CSV table of C-alpha atoms and ligand atoms in Angstrom, one decimal:
chain,number,residue,atom,x,y,z
A,29,MET,CA,-21.3,7.1,-26.0
A,30,LYS,CA,-20.2,3.2,-24.8
A,31,TYR,CA,-16.2,3.0,-25.0
A,32,GLU,CA,-14.3,-0.7,-24.3
A,33,LEU,CA,-11.2,-0.9,-23.1
A,34,ASP,CA,-9.0,-4.3,-23.1
A,35,ALA,CA,-6.6,-4.2,-19.9
A,36,ARG,CA,-6.2,-7.9,-19.6
A,37,ARG,CA,-2.7,-9.6,-19.2
A,38,LEU,CA,-1.7,-6.5,-17.1
A,39,LEU,CA,-1.0,-6.1,-13.4
A,40,CYS,CA,-2.1,-3.9,-10.9
A,41,PRO,CA,-2.3,-1.1,-10.6
A,42,MET,CA,-1.4,-1.1,-15.1
A,43,PRO,CA,-5.4,-1.5,-15.2
A,44,VAL,CA,-6.0,1.2,-13.5
A,45,ILE,CA,-3.4,3.1,-15.1
A,46,ARG,CA,-4.8,2.4,-18.8
A,47,THR,CA,-8.1,3.1,-16.8
A,48,GLN,CA,-7.4,6.6,-16.0
A,49,ASN,CA,-5.7,7.4,-19.3
A,50,ARG,CA,-8.9,6.4,-21.0
A,51,VAL,CA,-11.4,8.2,-19.0
A,52,GLU,CA,-9.3,11.3,-19.4
A,53,GLU,CA,-10.3,11.7,-23.3
A,54,LEU,CA,-14.1,11.2,-22.4
A,55,ALA,CA,-16.7,13.3,-21.7
A,56,PRO,CA,-19.0,13.1,-18.6
A,57,GLY,CA,-22.1,10.4,-18.9
A,58,ASP,CA,-19.9,8.2,-21.0
A,59,THR,CA,-19.2,4.7,-20.3
A,60,LEU,CA,-16.0,3.0,-20.0
A,61,GLU,CA,-16.2,-1.1,-20.2
A,62,VAL,CA,-13.5,-2.6,-19.2
A,63,VAL,CA,-11.7,-5.6,-19.1
A,64,CYS,CA,-9.2,-7.5,-16.5
A,65,THR,CA,-7.5,-9.9,-15.7
A,66,ASP,CA,-6.0,-9.0,-12.7
A,67,PRO,CA,-8.2,-9.9,-9.4
A,68,GLY,CA,-6.7,-7.2,-8.3
A,69,VAL,CA,-8.5,-4.3,-10.4
A,70,VAL,CA,-12.0,-5.4,-7.7
A,71,ASN,CA,-10.6,-3.1,-5.4
A,72,ASP,CA,-8.5,-1.1,-7.3
A,73,ILE,CA,-10.9,0.7,-10.2
A,74,PRO,CA,-13.7,1.1,-7.5
A,75,ALA,CA,-11.0,2.9,-5.4
A,76,TRP,CA,-10.0,5.1,-7.9
A,77,CYS,CA,-13.6,5.7,-9.5
A,78,ARG,CA,-14.3,6.7,-5.7
A,79,ILE,CA,-11.8,9.3,-5.7
A,80,ASN,CA,-11.8,10.6,-9.2
A,81,GLY,CA,-15.8,11.1,-8.7
A,82,HIS,CA,-16.9,8.2,-11.3
A,83,ARG,CA,-19.6,5.3,-11.0
A,84,VAL,CA,-19.2,2.0,-11.0
A,85,LEU,CA,-21.9,0.8,-12.6
A,86,GLU,CA,-21.5,-2.6,-12.6
A,87,THR,CA,-18.7,-5.8,-12.0
A,88,ARG,CA,-18.8,-9.2,-14.0
A,89,GLU,CA,-16.9,-11.6,-13.2
A,90,ALA,CA,-16.6,-15.2,-15.5
A,91,SER,CA,-13.8,-17.9,-16.7
A,92,GLY,CA,-11.3,-16.0,-15.1
A,93,GLU,CA,-12.0,-12.3,-16.9
A,94,ILE,CA,-13.5,-9.4,-14.7
A,95,THR,CA,-15.4,-6.8,-16.6
A,96,LEU,CA,-16.3,-3.0,-15.2
A,97,LEU,CA,-18.6,-0.9,-16.2
A,98,ILE,CA,-17.6,2.3,-15.9
A,99,GLU,CA,-19.6,6.0,-15.9
A,100,VAL,CA,-17.1,8.9,-16.3
A,101,GLY,CA,-18.4,12.4,-13.3
A,102,GLU,CA,-17.6,15.6,-14.1
A,103,ALA,CA,-14.0,16.5,-14.5
B,11,MET,CA,-10.6,36.8,-1.1
B,12,THR,CA,-7.6,35.3,-1.5
B,13,GLN,CA,-6.3,32.5,-3.9
B,14,GLN,CA,-6.6,28.9,-3.0
B,15,ARG,CA,-3.1,27.7,-3.8
B,16,LYS,CA,-2.6,24.2,-4.8
B,17,ALA,CA,-0.3,21.6,-3.8
B,18,VAL,CA,1.1,18.1,-6.1
B,19,ALA,CA,1.9,16.0,-3.5
B,20,LEU,CA,3.7,12.9,-3.8
B,21,ILE,CA,2.0,9.3,-2.4
B,22,SER,CA,3.8,6.7,-2.4
B,23,GLY,CA,1.2,4.9,-0.2
B,24,GLY,CA,3.6,5.1,3.0
B,25,LEU,CA,2.9,7.1,6.3
B,26,ASP,CA,5.3,9.6,5.6
B,27,SER,CA,3.0,10.9,2.4
B,28,LEU,CA,0.1,10.6,3.9
B,29,LEU,CA,0.8,13.1,6.6
B,30,ALA,CA,2.6,15.1,4.6
B,31,ALA,CA,-0.5,15.5,2.8
B,32,LYS,CA,-2.4,16.1,5.5
B,33,VAL,CA,-0.8,19.4,6.9
B,34,MET,CA,-1.5,20.8,3.8
B,35,LEU,CA,-5.1,19.8,4.0
B,36,GLU,CA,-5.5,21.2,7.6
B,37,GLN,CA,-3.8,24.3,6.3
B,38,GLY,CA,-6.4,24.8,3.6
B,39,ILE,CA,-4.5,24.2,0.7
B,40,HIS,CA,-6.4,22.2,-2.4
B,41,VAL,CA,-4.3,18.9,-2.7
B,42,GLU,CA,-3.9,16.7,-5.2
B,43,GLY,CA,-1.9,13.4,-4.9
B,44,ILE,CA,0.2,11.9,-8.0
B,45,ASN,CA,2.1,8.8,-7.5
B,46,PHE,CA,4.8,7.2,-10.2
B,47,PHE,CA,4.4,3.0,-11.2
B,48,THR,CA,8.1,2.2,-12.9
B,49,GLY,CA,7.2,-1.5,-12.7
B,50,PHE,CA,9.5,-2.0,-9.2
B,51,CYS,CA,6.9,-1.0,-6.9
B,52,VAL,CA,5.7,-3.2,-3.9
B,53,GLU,CA,2.4,-2.3,-4.7
B,54,GLY,CA,0.3,-5.0,-6.5
B,55,HIS,CA,1.5,-8.1,-8.1
B,56,THR,CA,3.1,-10.3,-6.3
B,57,HIS,CA,0.6,-10.5,-4.6
B,58,ALA,CA,-1.9,-11.0,-7.1
B,59,ILE,CA,0.3,-14.0,-8.1
B,60,ARG,CA,1.2,-15.6,-4.7
B,61,LYS,CA,-1.8,-18.0,-4.1
B,62,LYS,CA,-1.7,-17.7,-0.4
B,63,ASP,CA,-2.0,-13.5,-0.5
B,64,LYS,CA,-5.5,-14.4,-2.3
B,65,ALA,CA,-7.2,-14.5,0.7
B,66,LYS,CA,-5.8,-11.3,2.4
B,67,PRO,CA,-7.7,-8.1,0.7
B,68,LYS,CA,-5.5,-6.8,-1.2
B,69,ARG,CA,-5.1,-3.2,-2.0
B,70,ASN,CA,-3.3,-0.3,-3.5
B,71,ASN,CA,-2.1,2.1,-0.9
B,72,ALA,CA,-1.1,5.1,-3.0
B,73,LEU,CA,-5.4,4.7,-3.6
B,74,TRP,CA,-5.9,4.5,0.1
B,75,SER,CA,-4.2,7.2,0.8
B,76,ALA,CA,-6.1,8.6,-1.1
B,77,GLU,CA,-9.2,8.0,-0.2
B,78,GLN,CA,-8.6,8.7,2.9
B,79,LEU,CA,-7.4,12.1,2.4
B,80,GLY,CA,-10.2,13.1,-0.2
B,81,ILE,CA,-8.3,13.8,-2.3
B,82,LYS,CA,-7.6,13.4,-6.7
B,83,LEU,CA,-4.9,10.5,-7.5
B,84,HIS,CA,-3.1,10.4,-10.5
B,85,ILE,CA,-1.2,7.5,-11.2
B,86,ILE,CA,2.0,7.8,-14.0
B,87,ASP,CA,3.5,5.4,-15.9
B,88,ILE,CA,7.3,6.0,-15.8
B,89,VAL,CA,8.5,2.6,-17.0
B,90,GLU,CA,10.1,3.4,-20.5
B,91,GLU,CA,11.6,6.7,-18.9
B,92,TYR,CA,12.8,5.1,-15.8
B,93,LYS,CA,15.1,2.7,-17.1
B,94,ASP,CA,17.4,5.3,-17.9
B,95,VAL,CA,17.2,6.2,-14.1
B,96,LEU,CA,17.9,2.9,-13.1
B,97,LEU,CA,20.6,2.0,-16.1
B,98,ASN,CA,22.8,5.3,-15.6
B,99,PRO,CA,22.2,7.0,-11.8
B,100,LYS,CA,24.4,9.6,-11.4
B,101,HIS,CA,24.4,9.6,-7.6
B,102,GLY,CA,24.9,6.0,-8.0
B,103,TYR,CA,22.7,2.9,-6.0
B,104,GLY,CA,22.3,2.6,-2.2
B,105,ALA,CA,22.7,-1.0,-0.3
B,106,ASN,CA,21.7,-2.7,-3.8
B,107,MET,CA,19.8,-1.7,-6.9
B,108,ASN,CA,18.5,1.0,-5.4
B,109,PRO,CA,19.0,4.3,-7.3
B,110,CYS,CA,17.3,6.1,-4.7
B,111,LEU,CA,19.2,9.6,-4.9
B,112,ASP,CA,18.6,10.0,-9.1
B,113,CYS,CA,14.9,8.2,-8.4
B,114,LYS,CA,13.6,10.9,-5.9
B,115,ILE,CA,15.0,13.9,-8.3
B,116,PHE,CA,13.2,12.4,-11.1
B,117,MET,CA,9.9,11.6,-9.5
B,118,VAL,CA,10.2,15.5,-8.3
B,119,GLN,CA,11.0,17.1,-11.9
B,120,LYS,CA,7.7,14.9,-13.3
B,121,ALA,CA,6.0,16.1,-10.6
B,122,LEU,CA,6.6,19.7,-11.3
B,123,GLU,CA,6.2,19.3,-14.9
B,124,TRP,CA,2.5,17.9,-14.0
B,125,ALA,CA,2.5,20.6,-12.0
B,126,GLU,CA,3.3,23.6,-14.5
B,127,LYS,CA,0.6,21.8,-16.8
B,128,LYS,CA,-2.5,21.5,-14.1
B,129,GLY,CA,-1.6,25.1,-13.0
B,130,PHE,CA,-0.1,23.7,-9.6
B,131,ASP,CA,1.6,26.4,-7.4
B,132,PHE,CA,3.7,24.3,-5.6
B,133,ILE,CA,5.1,20.6,-4.8
B,134,ILE,CA,5.2,18.2,-1.1
B,135,THR,CA,6.8,14.9,-0.6
B,136,GLY,CA,7.3,13.1,2.7
B,137,GLU,CA,10.6,13.2,3.3
B,138,VAL,CA,11.7,13.5,6.1
B,139,ILE,CA,15.6,14.3,7.3
B,140,GLY,CA,17.7,11.1,8.3
B,141,GLN,CA,14.9,8.6,7.8
B,142,ARG,CA,16.9,6.9,4.5
B,143,PRO,CA,20.2,6.7,4.7
B,144,MET,CA,20.8,7.5,0.7
B,145,SER,CA,18.0,10.0,-0.5
B,146,GLN,CA,17.2,11.3,3.0
B,147,ARG,CA,19.7,13.1,4.4
B,148,LYS,CA,20.3,17.1,5.4
B,149,ASP,CA,22.8,17.2,2.3
B,150,THR,CA,20.9,15.9,-0.5
B,151,MET,CA,17.5,17.8,0.4
B,152,PRO,CA,19.0,20.2,-1.3
B,153,VAL,CA,20.2,18.5,-4.2
B,154,VAL,CA,16.3,16.6,-4.9
B,155,ALA,CA,15.1,20.4,-5.1
B,156,ARG,CA,18.0,21.4,-6.7
B,157,GLU,CA,18.1,19.1,-9.6
B,158,SER,CA,14.6,18.9,-9.8
B,159,GLY,CA,14.4,22.5,-11.7
B,160,ALA,CA,11.4,22.3,-8.7
B,161,GLN,CA,13.6,24.3,-6.1
B,162,GLU,CA,12.1,26.4,-3.8
B,163,ARG,CA,8.5,25.1,-4.5
B,164,LEU,CA,9.3,22.0,-2.9
B,165,LEU,CA,8.0,21.5,0.4
B,166,ARG,CA,8.6,19.1,2.9
B,167,PRO,CA,6.0,19.5,5.6
B,168,LEU,CA,6.8,16.5,8.4
B,169,CYS,CA,11.0,18.2,8.4
B,170,ALA,CA,9.9,21.8,6.9
B,171,LYS,CA,11.0,23.4,10.1
B,172,ASN,CA,14.7,21.9,10.4
B,173,LEU,CA,15.1,23.5,6.1
B,174,SER,CA,15.2,26.7,4.9
B,175,PRO,CA,12.1,28.8,4.5
B,176,THR,CA,10.8,27.7,1.0
B,177,LEU,CA,8.5,29.4,-1.7
B,178,PRO,CA,5.5,28.3,0.2
B,179,GLU,CA,6.6,29.7,3.8
B,180,ARG,CA,7.2,33.2,2.9
B,181,GLU,CA,4.7,33.7,0.3
B,182,GLY,CA,3.0,33.0,3.4
B,183,TRP,CA,0.7,30.6,1.4
B,184,VAL,CA,1.4,28.1,4.7
B,185,SER,CA,2.4,28.6,7.9
B,186,ARG,CA,5.7,27.5,8.6
B,187,ASP,CA,4.7,27.4,12.6
B,188,SER,CA,2.5,24.7,11.5
B,189,LEU,CA,4.7,22.7,9.8
B,190,TYR,CA,6.7,20.0,11.1
B,191,GLY,CA,10.7,19.7,12.6
B,192,PHE,CA,10.5,15.4,12.1
B,193,SER,CA,14.0,13.9,12.0
B,194,GLY,CA,16.1,10.9,11.9
B,195,ARG,CA,14.9,7.1,11.6
B,196,ASN,CA,12.6,7.7,14.9
B,197,ARG,CA,9.2,7.0,13.7
B,198,LYS,CA,7.5,7.6,16.8
B,199,PRO,CA,6.7,11.7,15.7
B,200,GLN,CA,4.4,10.6,12.7
B,201,MET,CA,2.6,7.9,14.3
B,202,ALA,CA,1.7,10.1,17.1
B,203,LEU,CA,1.0,12.6,14.4
B,204,ALA,CA,-1.3,9.7,12.4
B,205,ALA,CA,-2.9,9.3,15.5
B,206,GLU,CA,-3.6,12.6,16.2
B,207,PHE,CA,-5.4,13.1,12.3
B,208,GLY,CA,-7.2,9.8,13.1
B,209,PHE,CA,-4.9,7.5,10.4
B,210,GLU,CA,-5.8,3.8,11.3
B,211,GLU,CA,-4.4,0.7,9.4
B,212,TYR,CA,-1.6,2.8,7.6
B,213,ALA,CA,1.2,0.4,5.6
B,214,SER,CA,4.7,1.0,6.9
B,215,PRO,CA,6.5,-0.7,4.4
B,216,ALA,CA,9.7,-2.1,5.6
B,217,GLY,CA,12.4,-1.0,3.5
B,218,GLY,CA,12.1,1.2,0.7
B,219,CYS,CA,8.5,1.8,-2.0
B,220,CYS,CA,10.1,-0.8,-4.6
B,221,PHE,CA,11.9,-4.7,-5.5
B,222,LEU,CA,14.8,-2.4,-6.0
B,223,THR,CA,15.9,-2.1,-2.4
B,224,ASP,CA,15.8,-5.9,-2.1
B,225,GLU,CA,18.6,-7.6,-2.2
B,226,ALA,CA,17.5,-10.8,-3.5
B,227,TYR,CA,15.6,-9.0,-6.2
B,228,SER,CA,18.3,-7.0,-7.0
B,229,ARG,CA,21.1,-10.5,-7.0
B,230,LYS,CA,18.3,-11.0,-10.2
B,231,LEU,CA,18.3,-7.9,-11.7
B,232,VAL,CA,22.3,-8.1,-11.9
B,233,ASP,CA,22.1,-11.9,-13.2
B,234,LEU,CA,19.5,-10.8,-16.1
B,235,TRP,CA,22.2,-8.4,-17.4
B,236,GLN,CA,25.3,-10.9,-16.8
B,237,GLY,CA,23.4,-13.4,-18.4
B,238,ARG,CA,22.1,-11.5,-22.0
B,239,GLY,CA,25.3,-9.3,-22.0
B,240,ASN,CA,23.6,-6.8,-21.5
B,241,ARG,CA,21.3,-4.2,-19.3
B,242,GLU,CA,18.0,-4.0,-21.5
B,243,TYR,CA,14.8,-4.9,-19.6
B,244,GLU,CA,11.2,-5.2,-20.3
B,245,MET,CA,8.4,-5.0,-17.5
B,246,ASP,CA,7.8,-9.1,-18.1
B,247,ASP,CA,11.3,-9.3,-17.3
B,248,ILE,CA,10.1,-7.6,-14.4
B,249,MET,CA,7.9,-9.5,-13.3
B,250,LEU,CA,9.1,-12.5,-13.7
B,251,LEU,CA,11.7,-11.5,-11.2
B,252,LYS,CA,9.3,-10.9,-8.4
B,253,VAL,CA,8.2,-15.1,-8.9
B,254,GLY,CA,9.2,-18.5,-8.6
B,255,ARG,CA,12.4,-19.3,-7.7
B,256,HIS,CA,15.1,-18.2,-10.8
B,257,ILE,CA,18.2,-21.4,-11.0
B,258,ARG,CA,21.2,-20.4,-13.6
B,259,PRO,CA,23.5,-23.5,-14.7
B,260,ALA,CA,25.4,-22.0,-16.5
B,261,PRO,CA,25.9,-18.5,-18.4
B,262,HIS,CA,23.1,-18.7,-21.0
B,263,PHE,CA,20.6,-20.4,-19.3
B,264,LYS,CA,18.3,-20.3,-16.8
B,265,LEU,CA,14.7,-21.9,-15.3
B,266,ILE,CA,12.5,-19.9,-13.2
B,267,VAL,CA,11.0,-22.9,-11.8
B,268,SER,CA,7.1,-21.9,-9.7
B,269,ARG,CA,6.9,-22.7,-6.5
B,270,GLU,CA,3.3,-22.8,-5.9
B,271,GLU,CA,-0.5,-22.9,-8.0
B,272,GLY,CA,-0.5,-19.0,-7.7
B,273,GLU,CA,2.7,-18.8,-9.3
B,274,ASN,CA,2.0,-22.2,-11.9
B,275,ASN,CA,-0.6,-19.9,-13.2
B,276,PHE,CA,1.3,-17.1,-13.4
B,277,LEU,CA,4.3,-18.3,-15.2
B,278,MET,CA,1.7,-20.0,-17.5
B,279,GLY,CA,0.8,-17.1,-19.3
B,280,TYR,CA,4.6,-16.7,-20.3
B,281,LYS,CA,4.4,-20.0,-22.3
B,282,LYS,CA,4.4,-18.8,-25.9
B,283,GLN,CA,7.0,-16.4,-25.4
B,284,PHE,CA,9.3,-18.8,-23.6
B,285,ILE,CA,10.7,-22.7,-23.7
B,286,HIS,CA,8.5,-24.5,-21.0
B,287,MET,CA,8.4,-27.6,-19.2
B,288,TYR,CA,6.8,-30.0,-16.9
B,289,THR,CA,6.4,-33.2,-15.4
B,290,THR,CA,4.1,-35.7,-16.7
B,291,SER,CA,4.0,-38.7,-14.8
B,292,HIS,CA,4.3,-36.8,-11.7
B,293,PRO,CA,2.6,-33.5,-10.0
B,294,GLY,CA,4.9,-30.6,-10.4
B,295,PRO,CA,6.0,-26.8,-10.7
B,296,MET,CA,6.2,-25.1,-14.4
B,297,VAL,CA,9.4,-24.2,-15.5
B,298,LEU,CA,10.2,-21.4,-18.2
B,299,VAL,CA,13.6,-21.5,-20.0
B,300,ASP,CA,15.1,-18.1,-20.6
B,301,GLY,CA,17.8,-17.9,-22.9
B,302,GLU,CA,19.5,-20.0,-25.2
B,303,PRO,CA,19.8,-23.5,-24.6
B,304,ALA,CA,21.1,-26.4,-26.0
B,305,GLU,CA,19.0,-30.0,-26.6
B,306,SER,CA,21.3,-31.3,-23.3
B,307,ASP,CA,20.7,-27.8,-21.1
B,308,LEU,CA,17.3,-29.0,-21.8
B,309,LEU,CA,17.7,-32.2,-20.6
B,310,LEU,CA,19.3,-30.9,-16.9
B,311,ALA,CA,16.8,-28.1,-16.9
B,312,ALA,CA,14.3,-31.6,-17.1
B,313,ARG,CA,16.2,-32.9,-14.8
B,314,ILE,CA,16.1,-29.8,-12.2
B,315,ALA,CA,12.0,-30.0,-12.5
B,316,ALA,CA,11.7,-33.6,-12.0
B,317,ARG,CA,13.5,-32.7,-8.6
B,318,TYR,CA,11.0,-30.2,-8.1
B,319,SER,CA,7.9,-32.8,-8.5
B,320,LYS,CA,6.4,-35.0,-6.4
B,321,GLY,CA,8.7,-38.0,-8.1
B,322,LYS,CA,11.6,-36.3,-7.1
B,323,MET,CA,12.6,-39.9,-5.1
B,324,ALA,CA,11.4,-41.9,-8.3
B,325,GLU,CA,13.9,-43.8,-10.6
B,326,ARG,CA,12.4,-41.9,-14.0
B,327,VAL,CA,10.3,-39.2,-14.4
B,328,THR,CA,8.7,-37.7,-17.4
B,329,VAL,CA,9.0,-34.3,-18.6
B,330,GLU,CA,7.0,-32.9,-21.7
B,331,ILE,CA,9.2,-30.0,-23.0
B,332,HIS,CA,7.5,-27.2,-25.2
B,333,LYS,CA,9.1,-25.2,-27.6
B,334,PRO,CA,7.2,-22.3,-28.9
B,335,GLY,CA,6.0,-23.2,-32.4
B,336,GLU,CA,7.1,-26.5,-32.1
B,337,GLU,CA,5.4,-29.8,-31.1
B,338,PRO,CA,5.6,-31.0,-27.5
B,339,TYR,CA,8.2,-33.6,-26.5
B,340,SER,CA,8.6,-35.9,-24.3
B,341,VAL,CA,11.5,-36.5,-22.2
B,342,GLU,CA,11.9,-39.5,-19.2
B,343,VAL,CA,15.1,-38.6,-17.0
B,344,GLU,CA,16.3,-39.4,-14.0
B,345,PRO,CA,15.4,-36.6,-10.9
B,346,LEU,CA,19.0,-34.6,-10.4
B,347,GLY,CA,20.1,-35.3,-6.9
B,348,PRO,CA,20.3,-33.3,-4.0
B,349,THR,CA,24.1,-33.1,-4.6
B,350,GLU,CA,24.0,-32.5,-8.2
B,351,LEU,CA,21.6,-29.3,-7.3
B,352,LYS,CA,24.9,-27.0,-6.9
B,353,ASP,CA,24.7,-23.6,-4.6
B,354,LYS,CA,25.7,-21.2,-6.6
B,355,TRP,CA,23.3,-22.1,-9.2
B,356,MET,CA,20.5,-20.7,-7.1
B,357,ILE,CA,20.1,-16.8,-8.1
C,5,LIG,S1,12.9,2.7,-2.8
C,5,LIG,FE1,12.8,2.7,-5.5
C,5,LIG,S2,11.2,4.0,-6.0
C,5,LIG,FE2,11.6,4.5,-3.3
C,5,LIG,S3,13.0,6.0,-4.2
C,5,LIG,FE3,14.0,4.4,-3.8
C,5,LIG,S4,14.6,3.8,-6.0
C,5,LIG,FE4,12.7,5.2,-6.1
């Protein structure tokens, strides 16, 4: 299943926290697309994913918005 | 085979919590990290805001610590619950608005709740006796253990040898002999241990883990409360106190003046919520006005905005004033002179 999360206007670490709380509700193999505006997420969300066993499939940046596509790993 | 015991480690992003968790991993304990976001944490924000910092790669030190350790990290948003800790600290404040002892008790208590829910056996922190004047003293260590409810399930691997044995030590889950007896403000033993474990480039925050230990920040927070006549605050308030110059010409309003482009952009994000203004005849800062200014106050604010613009030596400067939901209008003002801008206005 594909899910989306709007984390725009939030500053780190809030986008990471929102991502974490959302991923907790998802199943392995699901994907979550997170849209953010704080440039810090480019480091923080991938770091959070590496630590917790999830994968960042794609990172896009356009007109001040950063979109990360995450694949949920095994718990 | 004996059961592998599980510990939840309070991870601040600093060296001490990193070491404490590592010491447990070395003893074969399953460790996961927990990090609390109060809204006042030094992590992140300001780096993201100020342009000059953007060039430097920014990292979240708690995440970095967890990655070095190879453990999971759970970041918990405690912004709302933390308000009561900050506003009504039973044990009072430290040198500034930092309620460190109550804060520690609260965090350990939250970690305990988490541990019980997830089936973890004990809690560890990187506390060292004598390291911090308020929360890390020999006499406050038992207070944290007691008032958090963690009691004997709270282990401080870096100074355990100076304290009575805790449950994990008595049960033999960890060996007391392999724990440490650090004390005092001397950082050398920690640095030596870091070298032994091969940790480099760890963060070493000077004052504490949050803005509340910062004098200038605390002053702005108290001023905000006084200006409003109550001590309520929201996330936006906390954020705005980290940004720009804060100037209060009268009790009922204050200005937030950006100092550079990064802050300018950040303050722009608040233009729908606040009266704001900027100079149009000359390049200048973005200015937010907080409070309940009268029309004459806005003229003074415009003169201050002009003072911080490139037109500060000009005779007249044009300032555009925006009120949320109204048509913007322009005023022509004389920039405030250097002696007219009073020191006591500066928060
Ligand atoms: S410095 Fe801030 S976060 Fe750290 S213990 Fe004190 S009040 Fe809590």
